[in-house]
mmCIF file of C-alpha atoms in Angstrom:
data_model
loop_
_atom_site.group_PDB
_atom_site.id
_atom_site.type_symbol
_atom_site.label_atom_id
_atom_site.label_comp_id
_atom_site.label_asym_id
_atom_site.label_seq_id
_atom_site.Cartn_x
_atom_site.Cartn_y
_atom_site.Cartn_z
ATOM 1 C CA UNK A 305 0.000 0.000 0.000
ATOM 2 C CA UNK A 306 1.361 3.326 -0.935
ATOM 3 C CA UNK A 307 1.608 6.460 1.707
ATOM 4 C CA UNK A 308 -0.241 8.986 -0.595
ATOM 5 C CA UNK A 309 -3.577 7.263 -0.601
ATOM 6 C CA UNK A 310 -5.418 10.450 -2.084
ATOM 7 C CA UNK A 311 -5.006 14.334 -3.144
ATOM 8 C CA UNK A 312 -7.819 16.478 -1.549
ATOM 9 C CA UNK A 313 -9.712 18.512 -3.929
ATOM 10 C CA UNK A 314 -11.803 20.836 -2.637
ATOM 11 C CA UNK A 315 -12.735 24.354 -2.721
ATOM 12 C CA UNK A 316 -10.544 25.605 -0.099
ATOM 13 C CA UNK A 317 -7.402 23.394 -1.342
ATOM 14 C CA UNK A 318 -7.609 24.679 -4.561
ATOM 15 C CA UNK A 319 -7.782 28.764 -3.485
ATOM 16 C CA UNK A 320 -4.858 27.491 -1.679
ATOM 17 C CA UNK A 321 -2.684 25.956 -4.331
ATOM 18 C CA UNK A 322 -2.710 28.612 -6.278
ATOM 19 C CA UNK A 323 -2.828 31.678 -3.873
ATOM 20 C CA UNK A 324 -0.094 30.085 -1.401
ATOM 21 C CA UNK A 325 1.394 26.673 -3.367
ATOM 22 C CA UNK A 326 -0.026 24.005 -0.512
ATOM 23 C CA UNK A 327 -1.647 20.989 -1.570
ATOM 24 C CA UNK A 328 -3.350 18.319 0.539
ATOM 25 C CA UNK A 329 -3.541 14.733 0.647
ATOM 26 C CA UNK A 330 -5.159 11.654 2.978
ATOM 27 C CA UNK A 331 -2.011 9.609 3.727
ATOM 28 C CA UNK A 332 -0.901 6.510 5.371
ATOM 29 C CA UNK A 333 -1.490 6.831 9.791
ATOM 30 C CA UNK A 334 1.422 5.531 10.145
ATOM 31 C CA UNK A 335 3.278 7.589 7.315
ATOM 32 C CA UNK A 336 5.957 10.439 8.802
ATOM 33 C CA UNK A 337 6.768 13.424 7.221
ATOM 34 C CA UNK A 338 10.243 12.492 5.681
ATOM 35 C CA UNK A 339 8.526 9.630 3.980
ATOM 36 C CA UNK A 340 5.202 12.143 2.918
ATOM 37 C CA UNK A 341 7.734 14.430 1.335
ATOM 38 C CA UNK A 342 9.644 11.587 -0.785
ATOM 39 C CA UNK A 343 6.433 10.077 -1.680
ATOM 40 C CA UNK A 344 4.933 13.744 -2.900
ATOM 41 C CA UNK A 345 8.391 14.262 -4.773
ATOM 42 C CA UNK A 346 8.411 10.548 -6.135
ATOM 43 C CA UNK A 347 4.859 10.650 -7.719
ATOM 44 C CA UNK A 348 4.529 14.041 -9.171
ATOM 45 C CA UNK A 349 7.844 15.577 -9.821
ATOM 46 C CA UNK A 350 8.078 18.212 -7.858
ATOM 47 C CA UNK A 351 10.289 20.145 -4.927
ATOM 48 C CA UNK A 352 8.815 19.771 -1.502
ATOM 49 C CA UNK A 353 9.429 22.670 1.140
ATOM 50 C CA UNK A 354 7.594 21.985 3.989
ATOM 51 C CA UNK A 355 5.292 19.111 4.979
ATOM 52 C CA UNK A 356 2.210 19.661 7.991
ATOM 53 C CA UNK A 357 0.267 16.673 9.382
ATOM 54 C CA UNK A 358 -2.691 16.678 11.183
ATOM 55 C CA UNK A 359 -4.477 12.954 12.442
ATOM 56 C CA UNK A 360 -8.146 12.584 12.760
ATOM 57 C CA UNK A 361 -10.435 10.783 14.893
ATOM 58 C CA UNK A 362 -13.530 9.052 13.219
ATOM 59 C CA UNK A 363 -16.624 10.409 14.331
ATOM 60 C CA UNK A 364 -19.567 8.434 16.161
ATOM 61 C CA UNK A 365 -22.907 8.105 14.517
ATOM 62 C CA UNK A 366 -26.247 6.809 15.102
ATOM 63 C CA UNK A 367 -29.113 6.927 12.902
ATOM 64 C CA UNK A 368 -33.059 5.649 13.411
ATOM 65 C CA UNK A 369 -33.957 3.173 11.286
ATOM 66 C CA UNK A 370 -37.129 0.584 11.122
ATOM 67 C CA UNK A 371 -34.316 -1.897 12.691
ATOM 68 C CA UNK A 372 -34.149 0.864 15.673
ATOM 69 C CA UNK A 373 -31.138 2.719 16.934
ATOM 70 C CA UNK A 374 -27.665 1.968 14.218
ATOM 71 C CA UNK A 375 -24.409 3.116 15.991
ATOM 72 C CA UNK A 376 -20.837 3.264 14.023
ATOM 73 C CA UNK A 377 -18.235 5.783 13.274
ATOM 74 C CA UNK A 378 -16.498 6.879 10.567
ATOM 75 C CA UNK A 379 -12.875 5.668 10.280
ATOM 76 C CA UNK A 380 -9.539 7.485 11.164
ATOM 77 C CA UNK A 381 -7.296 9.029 8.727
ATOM 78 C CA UNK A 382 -4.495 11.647 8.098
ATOM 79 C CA UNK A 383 -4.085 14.964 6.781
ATOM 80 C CA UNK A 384 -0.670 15.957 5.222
ATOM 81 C CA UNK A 385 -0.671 19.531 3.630
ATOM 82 C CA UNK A 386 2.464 20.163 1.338
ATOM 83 C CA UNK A 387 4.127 23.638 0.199
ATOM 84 C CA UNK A 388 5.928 23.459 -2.840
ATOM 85 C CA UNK A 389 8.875 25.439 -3.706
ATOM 86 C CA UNK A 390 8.479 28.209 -6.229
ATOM 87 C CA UNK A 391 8.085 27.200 -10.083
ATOM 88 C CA UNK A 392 6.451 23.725 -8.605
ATOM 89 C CA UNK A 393 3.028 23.276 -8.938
ATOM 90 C CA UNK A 394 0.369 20.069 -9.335
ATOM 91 C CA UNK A 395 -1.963 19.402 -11.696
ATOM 92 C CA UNK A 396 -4.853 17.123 -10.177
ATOM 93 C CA UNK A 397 -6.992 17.657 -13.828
ATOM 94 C CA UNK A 398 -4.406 16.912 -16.208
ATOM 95 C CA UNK A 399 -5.319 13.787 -16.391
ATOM 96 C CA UNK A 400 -9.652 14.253 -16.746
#
């Protein structure tokens, strides 16, 4: 299994690849930043700066049903947001 499991593309992510060059991606849990940054550089070609991580708890949930009360959660991941250097940029859509 690879450590970049997948980019995030969202509104926000996008203002902020091309206002501040940051991109984000759901990684591996167990992934460090050393390995984030080779992976990012590995895949796509690019210069990484700096690498931020940020680990998530799943939430609970319930929900009424006709079965009665359903409990679960949603599952645990990680955050890693990545500033390129200047000149570097991704292209998420090249590829659409």
């Amino acid at each position: 299994m690879g450590i970049i499991i997948k980019p995030i593309v969202s509104e926000k992510m996008t203002a902020q690849g091309e206002k501040l060059n940051r991109y984000g991606f759901v990684v591996d849990r167990s992934a460090n930043k050393i390995q984030i940054k080779k992976a990012v550089e590995e895949t796509y070609g690019v210069t990484v700066v700096d690498v931020n991580t940020l680990n998530y708890n799943g939430k609970r949930k319930s929900r009424f049903t006709k079965k009665g009360l359903v409990r679960g959660r949603s599952n645990h991941f990680k955050k890693a947001y990545v500033t390129l250097a200047d000149g570097s940029q991704i292209d998420f859509y090249a590829s659409v």
